[in-house]
Amino acid sequence: MEKQTQSKARKTIGIVANVILWLFVIFSVGVTVIAVSASANKKGVPCVGGNCYLTVLSDSMNAPKPEWVGEDAPAGFSKGDMLISRYIVDDEAAIAALRVGDIITFEWDITNDGVISEGEYNTHRIVRIVETDGKIDYFETQGDNAEYSRGQTEKVKPAAVIARYDGNKLSGVGNVMNFLQSSLGFGLCILLPLALFFVYELVVFIRTVLSLKNEGKKVISAEDEELIKQRAIEEYLKRQNEGKNDSSENPPESKG
């Protein structure tokens, strides 16, 4: 009964471990796809299925939604969040449909070095749209957090717009993704566990093959092996005692 209980416990632990490992593999593949996808578009942002996944690097939008903003417009977000925004680069209809109160991600010279490098972008709310003859000249944007914006705004050309944020986000996941996308984080949290996972699966596979190969053969357990040793010792001692008894009952004849 005890052996059956232990066997069931081992099987249960094995099933749980496999489920956790496969979930981790799926997560790792997802992270890898998102990381690699950044090189698949001209704006250098991670995109999958028409959505881009952007990490918030400051608290410039961490404030209550301004009173003048409509109810259908999304609220702000915090540093470390991951935004799931709609990628609208080269989508003229989507860019033309942008309205005051919308939140957009756009290319911006964050470092103020006069050059917009890959990965330099900002995400703020549209506070004004300037048009000429019905054509958008630029969007004027500003962060919701007055302590960060200090009244300053950005003039964003339509060609610089990357995505529209509709309120979908993963709180705190941005920090995790930043670490995972670094060389150290990717190696420690993705590559190493994946290598261990495949080694584990290889060991399980080999054990399964050996188990099937030895199926039908008599397998001696540790308890049986110990019992056999004890019986062998008892049999040896028994024979030794019988030999001594024979010697004592039939003493050798003396000559002379």
PDB file of C-alpha atoms in Angstrom:
ATOM      1  CA  MET A   1       0.000   0.000   0.000  1.00  0.00           C
ATOM      2  CA  GLU A   2       2.829   2.359   0.904  1.00  0.00           C
ATOM      3  CA  LYS A   3       4.610   1.608  -2.393  1.00  0.00           C
ATOM      4  CA  GLN A   4       1.431   2.405  -4.359  1.00  0.00           C
ATOM      5  CA  THR A   5       1.035   5.720  -2.513  1.00  0.00           C
ATOM      6  CA  GLN A   6       4.652   6.669  -3.225  1.00  0.00           C
ATOM      7  CA  SER A   7       4.250   5.694  -6.887  1.00  0.00           C
ATOM      8  CA  LYS A   8       1.121   7.854  -7.262  1.00  0.00           C
ATOM      9  CA  ALA A   9       2.870  10.757  -5.551  1.00  0.00           C
ATOM     10  CA  ARG A  10       5.828  10.488  -7.929  1.00  0.00           C
ATOM     11  CA  LYS A  11       3.516  10.399 -10.951  1.00  0.00           C
ATOM     12  CA  THR A  12       1.594  13.441  -9.707  1.00  0.00           C
ATOM     13  CA  ILE A  13       4.814  15.381  -9.098  1.00  0.00           C
ATOM     14  CA  GLY A  14       6.056  14.397 -12.549  1.00  0.00           C
ATOM     15  CA  ILE A  15       2.854  15.604 -14.233  1.00  0.00           C
ATOM     16  CA  VAL A  16       2.911  18.927 -12.353  1.00  0.00           C
ATOM     17  CA  ALA A  17       6.597  19.429 -13.195  1.00  0.00           C
ATOM     18  CA  ASN A  18       5.945  18.745 -16.880  1.00  0.00           C
ATOM     19  CA  VAL A  19       3.036  21.208 -16.991  1.00  0.00           C
ATOM     20  CA  ILE A  20       5.150  23.927 -15.347  1.00  0.00           C
ATOM     21  CA  LEU A  21       8.076  23.239 -17.675  1.00  0.00           C
ATOM     22  CA  TRP A  22       5.922  23.395 -20.812  1.00  0.00           C
ATOM     23  CA  LEU A  23       4.255  26.612 -19.645  1.00  0.00           C
ATOM     24  CA  PHE A  24       7.725  28.062 -19.167  1.00  0.00           C
ATOM     25  CA  VAL A  25       8.741  26.936 -22.654  1.00  0.00           C
ATOM     26  CA  ILE A  26       5.672  28.648 -24.133  1.00  0.00           C
ATOM     27  CA  PHE A  27       6.480  31.824 -22.179  1.00  0.00           C
ATOM     28  CA  SER A  28      10.113  31.699 -23.309  1.00  0.00           C
ATOM     29  CA  VAL A  29       9.113  31.295 -26.942  1.00  0.00           C
ATOM     30  CA  GLY A  30       6.715  34.242 -26.589  1.00  0.00           C
ATOM     31  CA  VAL A  31       9.435  36.454 -25.102  1.00  0.00           C
ATOM     32  CA  THR A  32      11.835  35.417 -27.859  1.00  0.00           C
ATOM     33  CA  VAL A  33       9.282  36.177 -30.586  1.00  0.00           C
ATOM     34  CA  ILE A  34       8.567  39.626 -29.125  1.00  0.00           C
ATOM     35  CA  ALA A  35      12.281  40.392 -28.777  1.00  0.00           C
ATOM     36  CA  VAL A  36      13.138  39.268 -32.306  1.00  0.00           C
ATOM     37  CA  SER A  37      10.128  41.020 -33.859  1.00  0.00           C
ATOM     38  CA  ALA A  38      11.664  44.437 -33.075  1.00  0.00           C
ATOM     39  CA  SER A  39      13.993  43.993 -36.037  1.00  0.00           C
ATOM     40  CA  ALA A  40      11.141  43.078 -38.379  1.00  0.00           C
ATOM     41  CA  ASN A  41       9.714  46.597 -38.793  1.00  0.00           C
ATOM     42  CA  LYS A  42      11.238  49.913 -39.747  1.00  0.00           C
ATOM     43  CA  LYS A  43      10.469  51.597 -36.415  1.00  0.00           C
ATOM     44  CA  GLY A  44      12.381  48.996 -34.377  1.00  0.00           C
ATOM     45  CA  VAL A  45       9.572  48.242 -31.925  1.00  0.00           C
ATOM     46  CA  PRO A  46       8.449  44.746 -30.860  1.00  0.00           C
ATOM     47  CA  CYS A  47       5.289  43.894 -32.820  1.00  0.00           C
ATOM     48  CA  VAL A  48       3.211  40.713 -33.083  1.00  0.00           C
ATOM     49  CA  GLY A  49      -0.128  40.409 -34.858  1.00  0.00           C
ATOM     50  CA  GLY A  50      -0.557  44.122 -35.485  1.00  0.00           C
ATOM     51  CA  ASN A  51       0.082  45.063 -31.855  1.00  0.00           C
ATOM     52  CA  CYS A  52       3.299  46.488 -30.478  1.00  0.00           C
ATOM     53  CA  TYR A  53       4.539  45.882 -26.951  1.00  0.00           C
ATOM     54  CA  LEU A  54       6.175  48.955 -25.453  1.00  0.00           C
ATOM     55  CA  THR A  55       7.775  49.432 -22.054  1.00  0.00           C
ATOM     56  CA  VAL A  56       7.043  52.646 -20.157  1.00  0.00           C
ATOM     57  CA  LEU A  57      10.305  54.254 -19.020  1.00  0.00           C
ATOM     58  CA  SER A  58       8.996  57.265 -17.079  1.00  0.00           C
ATOM     59  CA  ASP A  59       6.022  58.510 -15.046  1.00  0.00           C
ATOM     60  CA  SER A  60       5.141  61.321 -17.465  1.00  0.00           C
ATOM     61  CA  MET A  61       1.662  59.768 -17.921  1.00  0.00           C
ATOM     62  CA  ASN A  62       1.191  58.663 -14.329  1.00  0.00           C
ATOM     63  CA  ALA A  63      -1.623  61.019 -13.348  1.00  0.00           C
ATOM     64  CA  PRO A  64      -5.438  61.109 -13.338  1.00  0.00           C
ATOM     65  CA  LYS A  65      -7.002  61.547 -16.765  1.00  0.00           C
ATOM     66  CA  PRO A  66      -7.498  65.266 -17.490  1.00  0.00           C
ATOM     67  CA  GLU A  67     -11.067  66.495 -17.033  1.00  0.00           C
ATOM     68  CA  TRP A  68     -11.327  67.697 -20.635  1.00  0.00           C
ATOM     69  CA  VAL A  69     -10.605  64.217 -22.008  1.00  0.00           C
ATOM     70  CA  GLY A  70     -13.615  62.202 -23.154  1.00  0.00           C
ATOM     71  CA  GLU A  71     -14.780  59.086 -21.339  1.00  0.00           C
ATOM     72  CA  ASP A  72     -13.906  56.853 -24.284  1.00  0.00           C
ATOM     73  CA  ALA A  73     -10.258  57.939 -24.206  1.00  0.00           C
ATOM     74  CA  PRO A  74      -7.858  55.781 -22.140  1.00  0.00           C
ATOM     75  CA  ALA A  75      -6.332  56.845 -18.838  1.00  0.00           C
ATOM     76  CA  GLY A  76      -2.591  57.098 -18.261  1.00  0.00           C
ATOM     77  CA  PHE A  77      -0.103  54.515 -17.033  1.00  0.00           C
ATOM     78  CA  SER A  78       2.956  54.094 -14.807  1.00  0.00           C
ATOM     79  CA  LYS A  79       6.657  53.528 -15.253  1.00  0.00           C
ATOM     80  CA  GLY A  80       7.382  49.828 -15.713  1.00  0.00           C
ATOM     81  CA  ASP A  81       4.046  49.015 -17.368  1.00  0.00           C
ATOM     82  CA  MET A  82       3.911  47.302 -20.742  1.00  0.00           C
ATOM     83  CA  LEU A  83       1.561  48.944 -23.239  1.00  0.00           C
ATOM     84  CA  ILE A  84      -0.204  46.838 -25.847  1.00  0.00           C
ATOM     85  CA  SER A  85      -0.794  49.405 -28.589  1.00  0.00           C
ATOM     86  CA  ARG A  86      -2.042  49.255 -32.169  1.00  0.00           C
ATOM     87  CA  TYR A  87       0.789  49.576 -34.703  1.00  0.00           C
ATOM     88  CA  ILE A  88      -0.369  52.201 -37.243  1.00  0.00           C
ATOM     89  CA  VAL A  89       2.814  53.078 -39.121  1.00  0.00           C
ATOM     90  CA  ASP A  90       1.974  53.831 -42.783  1.00  0.00           C
ATOM     91  CA  ASP A  91      -1.746  53.415 -42.005  1.00  0.00           C
ATOM     92  CA  GLU A  92      -2.918  56.782 -43.306  1.00  0.00           C
ATOM     93  CA  ALA A  93      -6.571  56.157 -42.420  1.00  0.00           C
ATOM     94  CA  ALA A  94      -5.750  55.253 -38.804  1.00  0.00           C
ATOM     95  CA  ILE A  95      -3.471  58.278 -38.405  1.00  0.00           C
ATOM     96  CA  ALA A  96      -6.069  60.608 -39.964  1.00  0.00           C
ATOM     97  CA  ALA A  97      -8.672  59.218 -37.535  1.00  0.00           C
ATOM     98  CA  LEU A  98      -6.662  60.268 -34.467  1.00  0.00           C
ATOM     99  CA  ARG A  99      -8.433  62.793 -32.264  1.00  0.00           C
ATOM    100  CA  VAL A 100      -7.593  65.135 -29.386  1.00  0.00           C
ATOM    101  CA  GLY A 101      -7.456  63.051 -26.208  1.00  0.00           C
ATOM    102  CA  ASP A 102      -5.981  59.983 -27.903  1.00  0.00           C
ATOM    103  CA  ILE A 103      -2.661  58.631 -26.664  1.00  0.00           C
ATOM    104  CA  ILE A 104       0.005  57.911 -29.280  1.00  0.00           C
ATOM    105  CA  THR A 105       3.536  56.556 -29.351  1.00  0.00           C
ATOM    106  CA  PHE A 106       5.877  58.478 -31.610  1.00  0.00           C
ATOM    107  CA  GLU A 107       9.554  58.785 -32.507  1.00  0.00           C
ATOM    108  CA  TRP A 108      11.248  61.418 -30.375  1.00  0.00           C
ATOM    109  CA  ASP A 109      14.770  62.571 -29.633  1.00  0.00           C
ATOM    110  CA  ILE A 110      14.800  61.476 -25.990  1.00  0.00           C
ATOM    111  CA  THR A 111      18.525  62.092 -25.514  1.00  0.00           C
ATOM    112  CA  ASN A 112      18.432  65.537 -27.153  1.00  0.00           C
ATOM    113  CA  ASP A 113      21.461  64.751 -29.310  1.00  0.00           C
ATOM    114  CA  GLY A 114      19.805  65.910 -32.513  1.00  0.00           C
ATOM    115  CA  VAL A 115      19.373  62.359 -33.846  1.00  0.00           C
ATOM    116  CA  ILE A 116      16.459  59.955 -33.365  1.00  0.00           C
ATOM    117  CA  SER A 117      18.071  56.578 -32.805  1.00  0.00           C
ATOM    118  CA  GLU A 118      16.293  53.230 -33.043  1.00  0.00           C
ATOM    119  CA  GLY A 119      14.233  52.635 -29.907  1.00  0.00           C
ATOM    120  CA  GLU A 120      13.830  56.324 -29.086  1.00  0.00           C
ATOM    121  CA  TYR A 121      10.120  56.986 -28.728  1.00  0.00           C
ATOM    122  CA  ASN A 122       7.652  58.683 -26.427  1.00  0.00           C
ATOM    123  CA  THR A 123       4.005  58.065 -25.531  1.00  0.00           C
ATOM    124  CA  HIS A 124       1.839  61.089 -24.712  1.00  0.00           C
ATOM    125  CA  ARG A 125      -1.676  62.390 -25.161  1.00  0.00           C
ATOM    126  CA  ILE A 126      -2.749  64.525 -28.124  1.00  0.00           C
ATOM    127  CA  VAL A 127      -3.787  67.964 -26.861  1.00  0.00           C
ATOM    128  CA  ARG A 128      -4.111  69.681 -30.247  1.00  0.00           C
ATOM    129  CA  ILE A 129      -4.129  68.851 -33.944  1.00  0.00           C
ATOM    130  CA  VAL A 130      -2.837  71.449 -36.381  1.00  0.00           C
ATOM    131  CA  GLU A 131      -4.118  71.146 -39.953  1.00  0.00           C
ATOM    132  CA  THR A 132      -3.688  73.023 -43.211  1.00  0.00           C
ATOM    133  CA  ASP A 133      -6.330  72.618 -45.920  1.00  0.00           C
ATOM    134  CA  GLY A 134      -7.693  69.551 -44.145  1.00  0.00           C
ATOM    135  CA  LYS A 135      -4.292  67.872 -44.006  1.00  0.00           C
ATOM    136  CA  ILE A 136      -2.602  67.229 -40.665  1.00  0.00           C
ATOM    137  CA  ASP A 137       0.612  69.214 -40.224  1.00  0.00           C
ATOM    138  CA  TYR A 138       1.398  67.851 -36.767  1.00  0.00           C
ATOM    139  CA  PHE A 139      -0.045  66.546 -33.526  1.00  0.00           C
ATOM    140  CA  GLU A 140       0.721  68.471 -30.362  1.00  0.00           C
ATOM    141  CA  THR A 141       1.164  66.087 -27.440  1.00  0.00           C
ATOM    142  CA  GLN A 142       1.774  66.363 -23.717  1.00  0.00           C
ATOM    143  CA  GLY A 143       2.154  64.053 -20.719  1.00  0.00           C
ATOM    144  CA  ASP A 144      -0.712  63.909 -18.200  1.00  0.00           C
ATOM    145  CA  ASN A 145       1.705  64.330 -15.289  1.00  0.00           C
ATOM    146  CA  ALA A 146       2.262  68.094 -14.918  1.00  0.00           C
ATOM    147  CA  GLU A 147       5.354  67.538 -12.745  1.00  0.00           C
ATOM    148  CA  TYR A 148       7.079  65.936 -15.736  1.00  0.00           C
ATOM    149  CA  SER A 149       5.658  67.959 -18.631  1.00  0.00           C
ATOM    150  CA  ARG A 150       5.968  71.357 -16.896  1.00  0.00           C
ATOM    151  CA  GLY A 151       3.738  72.808 -19.574  1.00  0.00           C
ATOM    152  CA  GLN A 152       5.961  71.639 -22.417  1.00  0.00           C
ATOM    153  CA  THR A 153       4.475  69.943 -25.490  1.00  0.00           C
ATOM    154  CA  GLU A 154       5.842  68.034 -28.471  1.00  0.00           C
ATOM    155  CA  LYS A 155       5.059  68.657 -32.144  1.00  0.00           C
ATOM    156  CA  VAL A 156       4.746  65.268 -33.793  1.00  0.00           C
ATOM    157  CA  LYS A 157       4.632  64.833 -37.553  1.00  0.00           C
ATOM    158  CA  PRO A 158       2.245  62.138 -38.841  1.00  0.00           C
ATOM    159  CA  ALA A 159       5.226  60.202 -40.256  1.00  0.00           C
ATOM    160  CA  ALA A 160       6.672  59.911 -36.732  1.00  0.00           C
ATOM    161  CA  VAL A 161       3.567  58.242 -35.269  1.00  0.00           C
ATOM    162  CA  ILE A 162       4.156  54.593 -34.348  1.00  0.00           C
ATOM    163  CA  ALA A 163       1.107  53.365 -32.427  1.00  0.00           C
ATOM    164  CA  ARG A 164      -2.184  54.260 -30.782  1.00  0.00           C
ATOM    165  CA  TYR A 165      -2.711  53.232 -27.152  1.00  0.00           C
ATOM    166  CA  ASP A 166      -6.271  52.093 -26.408  1.00  0.00           C
ATOM    167  CA  GLY A 167      -5.914  51.285 -22.718  1.00  0.00           C
ATOM    168  CA  ASN A 168      -4.535  47.728 -22.839  1.00  0.00           C
ATOM    169  CA  LYS A 169      -1.524  47.244 -20.600  1.00  0.00           C
ATOM    170  CA  LEU A 170       0.285  44.764 -18.356  1.00  0.00           C
ATOM    171  CA  SER A 171       1.207  46.452 -15.082  1.00  0.00           C
ATOM    172  CA  GLY A 172       4.850  46.009 -14.097  1.00  0.00           C
ATOM    173  CA  VAL A 173       5.623  43.611 -16.955  1.00  0.00           C
ATOM    174  CA  GLY A 174       7.706  46.201 -18.798  1.00  0.00           C
ATOM    175  CA  ASN A 175      10.514  46.018 -16.234  1.00  0.00           C
ATOM    176  CA  VAL A 176      10.555  42.238 -16.505  1.00  0.00           C
ATOM    177  CA  MET A 177      10.694  42.375 -20.297  1.00  0.00           C
ATOM    178  CA  ASN A 178      13.538  44.897 -20.220  1.00  0.00           C
ATOM    179  CA  PHE A 179      15.593  42.535 -18.072  1.00  0.00           C
ATOM    180  CA  LEU A 180      14.712  39.495 -20.186  1.00  0.00           C
ATOM    181  CA  GLN A 181      15.744  41.313 -23.350  1.00  0.00           C
ATOM    182  CA  SER A 182      19.168  42.109 -21.900  1.00  0.00           C
ATOM    183  CA  SER A 183      22.019  39.654 -22.548  1.00  0.00           C
ATOM    184  CA  LEU A 184      22.243  38.671 -18.874  1.00  0.00           C
ATOM    185  CA  GLY A 185      18.497  38.297 -18.375  1.00  0.00           C
ATOM    186  CA  PHE A 186      17.991  36.343 -21.602  1.00  0.00           C
ATOM    187  CA  GLY A 187      20.836  33.981 -20.751  1.00  0.00           C
ATOM    188  CA  LEU A 188      19.850  33.371 -17.121  1.00  0.00           C
ATOM    189  CA  CYS A 189      16.075  33.298 -17.453  1.00  0.00           C
ATOM    190  CA  ILE A 190      15.542  31.891 -20.941  1.00  0.00           C
ATOM    191  CA  LEU A 191      18.521  30.023 -22.400  1.00  0.00           C
ATOM    192  CA  LEU A 192      19.707  28.282 -19.208  1.00  0.00           C
ATOM    193  CA  PRO A 193      16.257  27.016 -18.100  1.00  0.00           C
ATOM    194  CA  LEU A 194      15.504  25.879 -21.660  1.00  0.00           C
ATOM    195  CA  ALA A 195      18.764  23.921 -21.762  1.00  0.00           C
ATOM    196  CA  LEU A 196      17.935  22.291 -18.411  1.00  0.00           C
ATOM    197  CA  PHE A 197      14.434  21.524 -19.660  1.00  0.00           C
ATOM    198  CA  PHE A 198      15.695  19.687 -22.744  1.00  0.00           C
ATOM    199  CA  VAL A 199      18.250  17.755 -20.658  1.00  0.00           C
ATOM    200  CA  TYR A 200      15.447  16.728 -18.290  1.00  0.00           C
ATOM    201  CA  GLU A 201      13.230  15.630 -21.186  1.00  0.00           C
ATOM    202  CA  LEU A 202      16.138  13.649 -22.666  1.00  0.00           C
ATOM    203  CA  VAL A 203      16.663  11.832 -19.369  1.00  0.00           C
ATOM    204  CA  VAL A 204      12.925  11.058 -19.129  1.00  0.00           C
ATOM    205  CA  PHE A 205      12.967   9.762 -22.706  1.00  0.00           C
ATOM    206  CA  ILE A 206      15.972   7.482 -22.082  1.00  0.00           C
ATOM    207  CA  ARG A 207      14.420   6.124 -18.884  1.00  0.00           C
ATOM    208  CA  THR A 208      11.171   5.442 -20.726  1.00  0.00           C
ATOM    209  CA  VAL A 209      13.003   3.571 -23.501  1.00  0.00           C
ATOM    210  CA  LEU A 210      14.929   1.465 -20.976  1.00  0.00           C
ATOM    211  CA  SER A 211      11.737   0.752 -19.076  1.00  0.00           C
ATOM    212  CA  LEU A 212      10.029  -0.506 -22.226  1.00  0.00           C
ATOM    213  CA  LYS A 213      13.110  -2.530 -23.175  1.00  0.00           C
ATOM    214  CA  ASN A 214      13.203  -4.267 -19.784  1.00  0.00           C
ATOM    215  CA  GLU A 215       9.443  -4.784 -19.653  1.00  0.00           C
ATOM    216  CA  GLY A 216       8.617  -8.409 -18.846  1.00  0.00           C
ATOM    217  CA  LYS A 217      11.993  -9.074 -17.274  1.00  0.00           C
ATOM    218  CA  LYS A 218      12.187  -9.809 -13.591  1.00  0.00           C
ATOM    219  CA  VAL A 219      13.286  -6.732 -11.733  1.00  0.00           C
ATOM    220  CA  ILE A 220      14.796  -7.198  -8.291  1.00  0.00           C
ATOM    221  CA  SER A 221      14.030  -4.418  -5.875  1.00  0.00           C
ATOM    222  CA  ALA A 222      16.443  -3.200  -3.224  1.00  0.00           C
ATOM    223  CA  GLU A 223      14.356  -4.941  -0.545  1.00  0.00           C
ATOM    224  CA  ASP A 224      14.452  -8.251  -2.460  1.00  0.00           C
ATOM    225  CA  GLU A 225      18.185  -7.931  -2.968  1.00  0.00           C
ATOM    226  CA  GLU A 226      18.731  -7.375   0.748  1.00  0.00           C
ATOM    227  CA  LEU A 227      16.538 -10.383   1.573  1.00  0.00           C
ATOM    228  CA  ILE A 228      18.540 -12.569  -0.804  1.00  0.00           C
ATOM    229  CA  LYS A 229      21.782 -11.482   0.887  1.00  0.00           C
ATOM    230  CA  GLN A 230      20.379 -12.309   4.328  1.00  0.00           C
ATOM    231  CA  ARG A 231      19.251 -15.750   3.200  1.00  0.00           C
ATOM    232  CA  ALA A 232      22.638 -16.418   1.620  1.00  0.00           C
ATOM    233  CA  ILE A 233      24.359 -15.490   4.879  1.00  0.00           C
ATOM    234  CA  GLU A 234      21.967 -17.692   6.864  1.00  0.00           C
ATOM    235  CA  GLU A 235      22.538 -20.610   4.484  1.00  0.00           C
ATOM    236  CA  TYR A 236      26.310 -20.158   4.752  1.00  0.00           C
ATOM    237  CA  LEU A 237      26.204 -20.091   8.549  1.00  0.00           C
ATOM    238  CA  LYS A 238      23.909 -23.126   8.578  1.00  0.00           C
ATOM    239  CA  ARG A 239      26.336 -25.128   6.474  1.00  0.00           C
ATOM    240  CA  GLN A 240      29.224 -24.057   8.670  1.00  0.00           C
ATOM    241  CA  ASN A 241      27.366 -25.263  11.759  1.00  0.00           C
ATOM    242  CA  GLU A 242      26.475 -28.574  10.084  1.00  0.00           C
ATOM    243  CA  GLY A 243      30.143 -29.123   9.235  1.00  0.00           C
ATOM    244  CA  LYS A 244      31.150 -28.513  12.824  1.00  0.00           C
ATOM    245  CA  ASN A 245      28.501 -30.936  14.099  1.00  0.00           C
ATOM    246  CA  ASP A 246      29.680 -33.665  11.720  1.00  0.00           C
ATOM    247  CA  SER A 247      33.224 -33.230  12.948  1.00  0.00           C
ATOM    248  CA  SER A 248      32.232 -33.492  16.577  1.00  0.00           C
ATOM    249  CA  GLU A 249      30.034 -36.605  16.035  1.00  0.00           C
ATOM    250  CA  ASN A 250      32.714 -38.493  14.019  1.00  0.00           C
ATOM    251  CA  PRO A 251      36.109 -37.818  15.599  1.00  0.00           C
ATOM    252  CA  PRO A 252      39.099 -39.069  13.616  1.00  0.00           C
ATOM    253  CA  GLU A 253      40.404 -42.619  14.529  1.00  0.00           C
ATOM    254  CA  SER A 254      43.729 -42.695  16.302  1.00  0.00           C
ATOM    255  CA  LYS A 255      46.504 -44.861  14.885  1.00  0.00           C
ATOM    256  CA  GLY A 256      48.762 -47.049  17.031  1.00  0.00           C
TER     257      GLY A 256
END
